[in-house]
mmCIF file of N, CA and C in Angstrom:
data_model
loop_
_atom_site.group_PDB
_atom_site.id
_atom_site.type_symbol
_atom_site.label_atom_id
_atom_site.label_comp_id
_atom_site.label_asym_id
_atom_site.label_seq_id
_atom_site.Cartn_x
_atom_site.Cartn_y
_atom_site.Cartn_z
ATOM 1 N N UNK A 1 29.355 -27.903 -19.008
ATOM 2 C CA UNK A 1 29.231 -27.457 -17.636
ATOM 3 C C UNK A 1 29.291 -25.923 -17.551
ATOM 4 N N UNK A 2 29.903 -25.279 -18.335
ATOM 5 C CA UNK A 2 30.315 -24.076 -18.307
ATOM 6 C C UNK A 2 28.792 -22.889 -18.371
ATOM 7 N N UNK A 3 28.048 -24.028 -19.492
ATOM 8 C CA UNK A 3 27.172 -23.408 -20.243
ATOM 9 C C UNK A 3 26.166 -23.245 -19.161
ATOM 10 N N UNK A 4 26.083 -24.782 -18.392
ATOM 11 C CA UNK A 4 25.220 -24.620 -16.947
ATOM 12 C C UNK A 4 24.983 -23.571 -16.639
ATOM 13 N N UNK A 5 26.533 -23.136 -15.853
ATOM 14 C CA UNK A 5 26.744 -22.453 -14.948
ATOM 15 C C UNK A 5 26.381 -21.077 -15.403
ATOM 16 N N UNK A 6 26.612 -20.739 -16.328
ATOM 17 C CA UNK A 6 26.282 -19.270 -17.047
ATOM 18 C C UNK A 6 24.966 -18.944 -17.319
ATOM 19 N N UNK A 7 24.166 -20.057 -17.534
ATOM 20 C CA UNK A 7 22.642 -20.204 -17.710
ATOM 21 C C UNK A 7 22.302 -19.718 -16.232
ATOM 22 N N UNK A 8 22.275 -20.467 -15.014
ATOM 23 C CA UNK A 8 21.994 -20.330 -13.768
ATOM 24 C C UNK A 8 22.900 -18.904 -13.449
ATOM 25 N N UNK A 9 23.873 -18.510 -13.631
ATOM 26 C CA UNK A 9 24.111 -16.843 -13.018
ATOM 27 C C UNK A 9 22.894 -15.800 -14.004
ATOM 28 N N UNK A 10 22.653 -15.994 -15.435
ATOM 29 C CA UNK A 10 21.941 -15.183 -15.938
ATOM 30 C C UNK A 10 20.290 -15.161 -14.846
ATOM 31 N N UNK A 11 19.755 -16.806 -14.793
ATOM 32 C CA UNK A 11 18.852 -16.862 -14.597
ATOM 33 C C UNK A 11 18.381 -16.748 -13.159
ATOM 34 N N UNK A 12 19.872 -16.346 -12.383
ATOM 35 C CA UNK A 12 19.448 -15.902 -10.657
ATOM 36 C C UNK A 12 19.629 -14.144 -10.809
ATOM 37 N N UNK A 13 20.312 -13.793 -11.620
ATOM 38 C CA UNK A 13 20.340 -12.270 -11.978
ATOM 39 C C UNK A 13 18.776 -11.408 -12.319
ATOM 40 N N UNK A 14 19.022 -12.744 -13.486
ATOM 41 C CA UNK A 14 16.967 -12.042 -13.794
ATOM 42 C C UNK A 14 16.096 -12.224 -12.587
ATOM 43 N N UNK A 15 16.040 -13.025 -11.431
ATOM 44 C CA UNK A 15 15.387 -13.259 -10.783
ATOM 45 C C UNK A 15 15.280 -12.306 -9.295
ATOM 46 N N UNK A 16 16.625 -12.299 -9.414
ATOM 47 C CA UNK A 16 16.640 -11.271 -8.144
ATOM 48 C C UNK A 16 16.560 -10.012 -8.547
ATOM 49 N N UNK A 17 16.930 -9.192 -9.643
ATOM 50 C CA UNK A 17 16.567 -7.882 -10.253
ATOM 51 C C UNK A 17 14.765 -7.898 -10.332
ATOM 52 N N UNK A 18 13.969 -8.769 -10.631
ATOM 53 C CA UNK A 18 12.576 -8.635 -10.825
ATOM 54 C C UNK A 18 12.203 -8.544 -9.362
ATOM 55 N N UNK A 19 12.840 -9.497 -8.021
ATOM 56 C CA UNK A 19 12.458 -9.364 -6.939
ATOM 57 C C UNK A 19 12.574 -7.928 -6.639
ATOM 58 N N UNK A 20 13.920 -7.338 -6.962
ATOM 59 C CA UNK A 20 13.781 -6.122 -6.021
ATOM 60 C C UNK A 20 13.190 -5.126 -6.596
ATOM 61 N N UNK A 21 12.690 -5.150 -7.954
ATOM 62 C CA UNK A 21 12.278 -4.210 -8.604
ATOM 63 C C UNK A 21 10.848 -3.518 -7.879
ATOM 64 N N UNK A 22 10.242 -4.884 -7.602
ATOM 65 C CA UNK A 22 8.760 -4.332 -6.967
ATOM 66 C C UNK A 22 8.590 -3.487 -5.618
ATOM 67 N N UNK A 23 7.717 -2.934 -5.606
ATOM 68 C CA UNK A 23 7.659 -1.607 -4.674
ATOM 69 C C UNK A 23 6.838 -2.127 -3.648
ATOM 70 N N UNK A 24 7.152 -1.630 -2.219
ATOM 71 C CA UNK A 24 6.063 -1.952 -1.197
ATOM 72 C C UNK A 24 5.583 -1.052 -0.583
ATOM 73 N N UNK A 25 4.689 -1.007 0.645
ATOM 74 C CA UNK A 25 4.404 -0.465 1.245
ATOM 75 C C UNK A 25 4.998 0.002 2.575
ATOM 76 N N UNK A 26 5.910 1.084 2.489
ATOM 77 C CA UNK A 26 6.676 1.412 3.601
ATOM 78 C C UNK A 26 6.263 1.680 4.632
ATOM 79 N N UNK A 27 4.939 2.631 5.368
ATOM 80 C CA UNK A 27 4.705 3.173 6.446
ATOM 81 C C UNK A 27 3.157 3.186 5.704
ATOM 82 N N UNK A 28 2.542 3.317 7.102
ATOM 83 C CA UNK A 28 1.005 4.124 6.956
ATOM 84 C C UNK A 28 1.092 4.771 8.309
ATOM 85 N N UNK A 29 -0.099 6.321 8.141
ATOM 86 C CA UNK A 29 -0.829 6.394 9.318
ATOM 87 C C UNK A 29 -1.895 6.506 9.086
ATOM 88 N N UNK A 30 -2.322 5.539 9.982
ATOM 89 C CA UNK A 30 -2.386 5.183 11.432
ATOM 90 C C UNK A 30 -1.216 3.548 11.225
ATOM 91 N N UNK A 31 -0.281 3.688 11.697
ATOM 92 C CA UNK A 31 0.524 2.071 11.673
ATOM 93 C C UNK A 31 -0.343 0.866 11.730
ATOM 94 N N UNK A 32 0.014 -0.117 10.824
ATOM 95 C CA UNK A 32 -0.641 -1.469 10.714
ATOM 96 C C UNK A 32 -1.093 -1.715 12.323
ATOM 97 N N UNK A 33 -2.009 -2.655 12.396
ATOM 98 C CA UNK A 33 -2.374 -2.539 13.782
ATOM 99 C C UNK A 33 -2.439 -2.179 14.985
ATOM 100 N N UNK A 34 -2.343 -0.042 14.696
ATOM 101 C CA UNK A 34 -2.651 0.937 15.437
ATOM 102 C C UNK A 34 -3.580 0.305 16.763
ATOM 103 N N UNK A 35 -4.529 1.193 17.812
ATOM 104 C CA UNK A 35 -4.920 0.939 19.161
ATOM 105 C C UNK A 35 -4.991 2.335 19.382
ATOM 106 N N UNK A 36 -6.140 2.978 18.502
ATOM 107 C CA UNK A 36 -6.421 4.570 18.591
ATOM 108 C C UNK A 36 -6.994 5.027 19.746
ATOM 109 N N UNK A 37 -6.824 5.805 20.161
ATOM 110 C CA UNK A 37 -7.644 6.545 21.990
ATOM 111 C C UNK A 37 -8.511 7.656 21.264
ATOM 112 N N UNK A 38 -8.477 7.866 19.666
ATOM 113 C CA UNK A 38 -9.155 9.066 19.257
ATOM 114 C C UNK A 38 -8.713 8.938 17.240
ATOM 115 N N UNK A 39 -10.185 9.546 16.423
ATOM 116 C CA UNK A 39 -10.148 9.448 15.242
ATOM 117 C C UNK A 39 -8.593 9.994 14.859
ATOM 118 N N UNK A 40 -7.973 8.952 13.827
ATOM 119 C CA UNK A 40 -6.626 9.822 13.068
ATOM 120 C C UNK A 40 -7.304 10.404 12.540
ATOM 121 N N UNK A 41 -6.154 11.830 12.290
ATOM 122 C CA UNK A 41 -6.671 12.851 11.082
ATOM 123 C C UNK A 41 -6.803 12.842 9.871
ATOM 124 N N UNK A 42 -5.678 11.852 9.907
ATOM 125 C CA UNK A 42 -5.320 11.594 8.174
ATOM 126 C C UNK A 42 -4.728 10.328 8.144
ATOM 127 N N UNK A 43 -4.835 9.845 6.495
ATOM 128 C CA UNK A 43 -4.593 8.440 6.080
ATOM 129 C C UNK A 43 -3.402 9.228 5.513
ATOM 130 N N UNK A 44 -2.309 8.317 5.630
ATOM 131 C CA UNK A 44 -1.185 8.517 4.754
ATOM 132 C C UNK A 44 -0.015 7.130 4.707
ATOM 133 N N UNK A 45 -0.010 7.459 3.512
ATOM 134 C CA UNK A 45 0.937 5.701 2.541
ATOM 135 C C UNK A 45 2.116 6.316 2.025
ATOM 136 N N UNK A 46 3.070 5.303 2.419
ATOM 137 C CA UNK A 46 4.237 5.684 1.893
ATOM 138 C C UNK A 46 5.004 4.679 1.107
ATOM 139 N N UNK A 47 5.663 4.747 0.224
ATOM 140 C CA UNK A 47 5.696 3.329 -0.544
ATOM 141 C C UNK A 47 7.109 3.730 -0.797
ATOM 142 N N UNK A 48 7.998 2.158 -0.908
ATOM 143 C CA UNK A 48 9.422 2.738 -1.085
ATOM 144 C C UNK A 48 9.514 2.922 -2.774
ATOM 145 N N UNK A 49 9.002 3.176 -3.463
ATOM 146 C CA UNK A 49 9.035 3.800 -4.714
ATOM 147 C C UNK A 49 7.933 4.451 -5.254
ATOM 148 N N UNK A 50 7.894 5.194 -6.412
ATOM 149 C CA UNK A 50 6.518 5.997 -6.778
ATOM 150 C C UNK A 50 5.714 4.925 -7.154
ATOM 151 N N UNK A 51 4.657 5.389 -7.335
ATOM 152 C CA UNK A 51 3.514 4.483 -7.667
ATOM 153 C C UNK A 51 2.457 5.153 -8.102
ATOM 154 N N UNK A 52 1.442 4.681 -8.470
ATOM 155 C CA UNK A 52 0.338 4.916 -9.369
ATOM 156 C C UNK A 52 -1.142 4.493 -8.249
ATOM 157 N N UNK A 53 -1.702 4.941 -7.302
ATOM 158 C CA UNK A 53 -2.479 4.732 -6.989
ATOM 159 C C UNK A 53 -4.089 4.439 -7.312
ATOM 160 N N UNK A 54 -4.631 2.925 -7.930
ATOM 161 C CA UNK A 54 -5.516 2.570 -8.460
ATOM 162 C C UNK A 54 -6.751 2.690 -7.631
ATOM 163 N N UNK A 55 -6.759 2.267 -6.071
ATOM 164 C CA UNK A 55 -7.617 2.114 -5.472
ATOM 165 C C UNK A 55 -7.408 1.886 -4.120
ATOM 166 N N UNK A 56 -7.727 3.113 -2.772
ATOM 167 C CA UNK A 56 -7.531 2.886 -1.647
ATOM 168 C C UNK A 56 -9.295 3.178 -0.820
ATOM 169 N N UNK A 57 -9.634 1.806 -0.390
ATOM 170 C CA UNK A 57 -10.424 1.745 0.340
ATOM 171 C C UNK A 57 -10.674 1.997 2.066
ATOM 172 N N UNK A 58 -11.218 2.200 2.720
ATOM 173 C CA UNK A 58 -11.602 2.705 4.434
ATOM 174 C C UNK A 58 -12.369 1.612 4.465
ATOM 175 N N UNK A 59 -12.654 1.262 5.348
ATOM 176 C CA UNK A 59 -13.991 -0.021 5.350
ATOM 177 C C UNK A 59 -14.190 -0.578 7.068
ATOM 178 N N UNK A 60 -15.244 0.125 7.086
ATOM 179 C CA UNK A 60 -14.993 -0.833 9.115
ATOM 180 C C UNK A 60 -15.469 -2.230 8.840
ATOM 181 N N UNK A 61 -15.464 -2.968 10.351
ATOM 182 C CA UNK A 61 -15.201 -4.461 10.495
ATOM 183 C C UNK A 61 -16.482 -5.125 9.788
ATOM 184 N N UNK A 62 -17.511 -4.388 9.402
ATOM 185 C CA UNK A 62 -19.033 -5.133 9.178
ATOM 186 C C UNK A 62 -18.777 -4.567 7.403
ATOM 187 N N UNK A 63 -18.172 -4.178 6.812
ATOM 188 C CA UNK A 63 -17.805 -3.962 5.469
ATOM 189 C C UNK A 63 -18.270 -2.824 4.988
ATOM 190 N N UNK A 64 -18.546 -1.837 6.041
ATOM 191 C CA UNK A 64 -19.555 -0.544 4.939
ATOM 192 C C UNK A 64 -18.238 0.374 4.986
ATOM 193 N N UNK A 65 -18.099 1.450 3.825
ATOM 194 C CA UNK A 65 -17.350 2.002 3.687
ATOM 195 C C UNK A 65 -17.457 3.598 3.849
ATOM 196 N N UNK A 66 -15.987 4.034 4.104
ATOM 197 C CA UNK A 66 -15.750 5.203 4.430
ATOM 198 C C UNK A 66 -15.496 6.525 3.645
ATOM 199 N N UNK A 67 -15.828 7.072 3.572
ATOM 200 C CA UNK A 67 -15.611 7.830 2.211
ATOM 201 C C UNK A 67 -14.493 9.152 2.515
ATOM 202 N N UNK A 68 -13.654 9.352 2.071
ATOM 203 C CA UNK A 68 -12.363 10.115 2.905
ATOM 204 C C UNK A 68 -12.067 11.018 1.283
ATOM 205 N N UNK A 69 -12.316 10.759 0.083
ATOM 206 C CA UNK A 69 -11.961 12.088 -0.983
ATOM 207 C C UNK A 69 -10.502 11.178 -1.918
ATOM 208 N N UNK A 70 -10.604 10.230 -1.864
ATOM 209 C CA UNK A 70 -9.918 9.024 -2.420
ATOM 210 C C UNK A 70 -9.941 9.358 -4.023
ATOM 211 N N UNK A 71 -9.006 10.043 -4.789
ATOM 212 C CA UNK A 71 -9.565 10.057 -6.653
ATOM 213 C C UNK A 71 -8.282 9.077 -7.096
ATOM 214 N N UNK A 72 -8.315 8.192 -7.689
ATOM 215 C CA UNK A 72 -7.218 7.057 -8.320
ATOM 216 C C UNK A 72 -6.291 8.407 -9.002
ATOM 217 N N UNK A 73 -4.854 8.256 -8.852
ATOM 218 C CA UNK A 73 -3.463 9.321 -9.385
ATOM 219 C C UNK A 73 -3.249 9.094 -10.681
ATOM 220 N N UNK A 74 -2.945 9.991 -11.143
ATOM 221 C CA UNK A 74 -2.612 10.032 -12.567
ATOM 222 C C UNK A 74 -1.141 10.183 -12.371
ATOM 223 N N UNK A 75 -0.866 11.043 -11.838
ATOM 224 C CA UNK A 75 0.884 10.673 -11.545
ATOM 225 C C UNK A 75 1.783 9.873 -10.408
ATOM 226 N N UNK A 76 2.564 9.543 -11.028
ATOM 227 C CA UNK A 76 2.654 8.266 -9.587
ATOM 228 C C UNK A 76 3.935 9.468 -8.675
ATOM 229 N N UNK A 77 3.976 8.578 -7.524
ATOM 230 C CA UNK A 77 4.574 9.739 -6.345
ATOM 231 C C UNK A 77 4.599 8.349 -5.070
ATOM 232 N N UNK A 78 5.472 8.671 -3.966
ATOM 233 C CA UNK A 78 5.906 8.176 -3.335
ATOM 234 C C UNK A 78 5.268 7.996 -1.400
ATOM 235 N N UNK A 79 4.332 9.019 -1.824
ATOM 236 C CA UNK A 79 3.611 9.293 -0.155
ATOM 237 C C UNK A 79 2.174 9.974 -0.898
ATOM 238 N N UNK A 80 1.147 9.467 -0.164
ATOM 239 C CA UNK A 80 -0.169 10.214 -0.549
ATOM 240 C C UNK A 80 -0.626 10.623 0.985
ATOM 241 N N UNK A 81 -2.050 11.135 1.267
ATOM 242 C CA UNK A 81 -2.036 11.628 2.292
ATOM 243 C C UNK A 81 -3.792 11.797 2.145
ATOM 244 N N UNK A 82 -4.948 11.715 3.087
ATOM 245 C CA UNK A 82 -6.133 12.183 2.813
ATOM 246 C C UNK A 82 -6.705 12.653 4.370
ATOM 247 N N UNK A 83 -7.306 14.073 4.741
ATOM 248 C CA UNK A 83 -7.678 13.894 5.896
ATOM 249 C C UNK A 83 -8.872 13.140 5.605
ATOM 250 N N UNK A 84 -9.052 12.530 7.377
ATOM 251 C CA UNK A 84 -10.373 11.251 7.163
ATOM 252 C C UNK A 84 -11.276 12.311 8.406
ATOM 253 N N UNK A 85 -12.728 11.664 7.907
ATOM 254 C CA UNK A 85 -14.006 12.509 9.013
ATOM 255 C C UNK A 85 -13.963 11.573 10.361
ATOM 256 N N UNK A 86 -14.839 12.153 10.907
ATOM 257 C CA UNK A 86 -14.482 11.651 12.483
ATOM 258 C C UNK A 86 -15.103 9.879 12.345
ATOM 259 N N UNK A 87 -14.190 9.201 12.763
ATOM 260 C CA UNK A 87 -14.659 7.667 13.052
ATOM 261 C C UNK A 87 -15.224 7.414 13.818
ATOM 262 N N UNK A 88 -16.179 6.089 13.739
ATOM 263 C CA UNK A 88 -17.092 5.914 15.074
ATOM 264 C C UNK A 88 -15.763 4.524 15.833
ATOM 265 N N UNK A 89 -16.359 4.688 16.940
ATOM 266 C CA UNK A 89 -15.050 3.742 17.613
ATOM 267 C C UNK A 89 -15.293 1.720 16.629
ATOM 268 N N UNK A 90 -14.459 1.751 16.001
ATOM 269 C CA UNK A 90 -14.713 0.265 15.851
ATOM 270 C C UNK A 90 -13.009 -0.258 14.945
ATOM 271 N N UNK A 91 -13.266 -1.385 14.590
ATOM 272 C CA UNK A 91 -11.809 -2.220 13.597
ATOM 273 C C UNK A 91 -11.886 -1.358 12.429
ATOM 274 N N UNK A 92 -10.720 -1.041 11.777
ATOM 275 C CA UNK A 92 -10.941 -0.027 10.673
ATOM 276 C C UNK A 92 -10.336 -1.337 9.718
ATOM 277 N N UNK A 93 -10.264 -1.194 8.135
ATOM 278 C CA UNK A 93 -9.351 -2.204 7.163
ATOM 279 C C UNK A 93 -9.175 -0.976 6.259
ATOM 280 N N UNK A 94 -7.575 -0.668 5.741
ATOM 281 C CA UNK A 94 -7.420 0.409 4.501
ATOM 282 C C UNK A 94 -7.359 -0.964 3.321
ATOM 283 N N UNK A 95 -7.442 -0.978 2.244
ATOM 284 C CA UNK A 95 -6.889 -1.917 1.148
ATOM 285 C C UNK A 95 -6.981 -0.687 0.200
ATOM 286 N N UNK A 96 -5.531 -1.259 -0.311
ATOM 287 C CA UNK A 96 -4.409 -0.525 -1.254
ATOM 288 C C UNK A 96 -4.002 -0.859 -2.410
ATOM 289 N N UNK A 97 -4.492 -0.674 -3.909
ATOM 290 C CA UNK A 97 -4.334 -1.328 -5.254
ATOM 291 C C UNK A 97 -3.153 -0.477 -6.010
ATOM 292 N N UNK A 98 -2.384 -0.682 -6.224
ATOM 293 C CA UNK A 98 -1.509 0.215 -6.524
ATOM 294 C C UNK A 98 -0.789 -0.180 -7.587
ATOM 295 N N UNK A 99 -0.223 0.556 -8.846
ATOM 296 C CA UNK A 99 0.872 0.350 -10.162
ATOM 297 C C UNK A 99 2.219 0.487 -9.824
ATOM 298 N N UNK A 100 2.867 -0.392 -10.515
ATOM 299 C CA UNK A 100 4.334 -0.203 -9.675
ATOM 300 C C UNK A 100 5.103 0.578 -11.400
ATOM 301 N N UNK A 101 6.088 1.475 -11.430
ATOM 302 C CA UNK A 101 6.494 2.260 -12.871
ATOM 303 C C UNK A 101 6.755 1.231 -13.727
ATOM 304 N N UNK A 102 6.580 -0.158 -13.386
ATOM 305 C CA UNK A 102 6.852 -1.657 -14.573
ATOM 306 C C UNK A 102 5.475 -1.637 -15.110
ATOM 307 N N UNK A 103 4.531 -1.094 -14.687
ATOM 308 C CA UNK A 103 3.353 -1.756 -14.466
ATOM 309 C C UNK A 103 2.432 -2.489 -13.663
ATOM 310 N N UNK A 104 2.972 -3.313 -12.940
ATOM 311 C CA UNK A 104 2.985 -4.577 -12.101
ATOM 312 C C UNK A 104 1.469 -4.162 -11.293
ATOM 313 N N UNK A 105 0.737 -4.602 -11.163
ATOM 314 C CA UNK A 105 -0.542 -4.212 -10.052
ATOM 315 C C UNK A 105 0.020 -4.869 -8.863
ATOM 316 N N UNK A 106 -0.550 -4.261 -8.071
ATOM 317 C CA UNK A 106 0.183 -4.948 -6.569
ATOM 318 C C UNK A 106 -0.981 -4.271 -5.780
ATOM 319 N N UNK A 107 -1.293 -5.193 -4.161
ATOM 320 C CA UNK A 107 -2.367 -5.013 -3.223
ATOM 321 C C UNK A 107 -1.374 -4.950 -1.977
ATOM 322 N N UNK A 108 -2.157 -4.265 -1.063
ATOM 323 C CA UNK A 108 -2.189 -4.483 0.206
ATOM 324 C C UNK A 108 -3.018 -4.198 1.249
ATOM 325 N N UNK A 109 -2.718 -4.713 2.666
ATOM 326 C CA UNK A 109 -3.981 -3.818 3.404
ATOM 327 C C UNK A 109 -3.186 -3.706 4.668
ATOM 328 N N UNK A 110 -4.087 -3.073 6.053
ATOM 329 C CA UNK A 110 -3.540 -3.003 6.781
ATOM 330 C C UNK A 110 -4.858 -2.696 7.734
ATOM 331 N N UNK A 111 -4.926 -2.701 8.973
ATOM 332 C CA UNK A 111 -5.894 -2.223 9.435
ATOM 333 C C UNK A 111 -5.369 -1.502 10.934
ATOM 334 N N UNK A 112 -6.709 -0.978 11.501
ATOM 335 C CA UNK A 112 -6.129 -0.216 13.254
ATOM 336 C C UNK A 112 -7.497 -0.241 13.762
ATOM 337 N N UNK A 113 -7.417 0.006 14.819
ATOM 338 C CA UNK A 113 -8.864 0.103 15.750
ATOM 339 C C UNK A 113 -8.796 1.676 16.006
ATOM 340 N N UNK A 114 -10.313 2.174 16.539
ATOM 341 C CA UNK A 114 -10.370 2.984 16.975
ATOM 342 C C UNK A 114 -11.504 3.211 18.068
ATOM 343 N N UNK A 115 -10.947 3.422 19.374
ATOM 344 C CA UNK A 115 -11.435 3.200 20.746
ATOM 345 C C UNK A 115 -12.605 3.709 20.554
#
């Protein structure tokens, strides 16, 4: 029984240390389902740990994309930032490919409108 029990504390230890290890996505601007009156200036991600930025896409609602000066990081860092050109009013989608310092690939997205 003992052995159980010591098995299951190791194996909720490993489990919750791998949970918290991974990094998310703390803030953006324009905030996840923004309601713009006018183009943001800038894209900016904030992640609660550094990261390695693989791939951040712009993309309005019909799928064509935005081109904002996006180069994948060689050093990882904790907030990125890009000014964006003037938007035409429509649903925007960012998607976010990102390295976590384990390695780990990890996605996200988020989107906002713009009036």
């Amino acid at each position: 029984m003992k052995t159980l029990i010591k098995f299951l504390t190791v194996i909720s230890v490993v489990f919750s240390s791998a949970v918290f290890a991974h990094v998310h996505l703390e803030k953006t601007v324009p905030a996840d389902n923004a309601m713009l009156m006018k183009t943001p200036e800038e894209l900016k991600l904030k992640f609660s740990k550094e990261v390695r930025l693989v791939k951040v896409s712009l993309k309005n609602k019909q799928g064509e994309k935005v081109k904002f000066g996006f180069i994948p990081s060689k050093e990882a860092n904790g907030t990125f930032s890009w000014k964006l050109p003037k938007l035409a009013p429509a649903n925007y989608i960012v998607g976010v490919t990102f390295l976590g310092n384990d390695g780990h690939k990890m996605k996200n997205s988020f989107g906002f409108m713009v009036h």
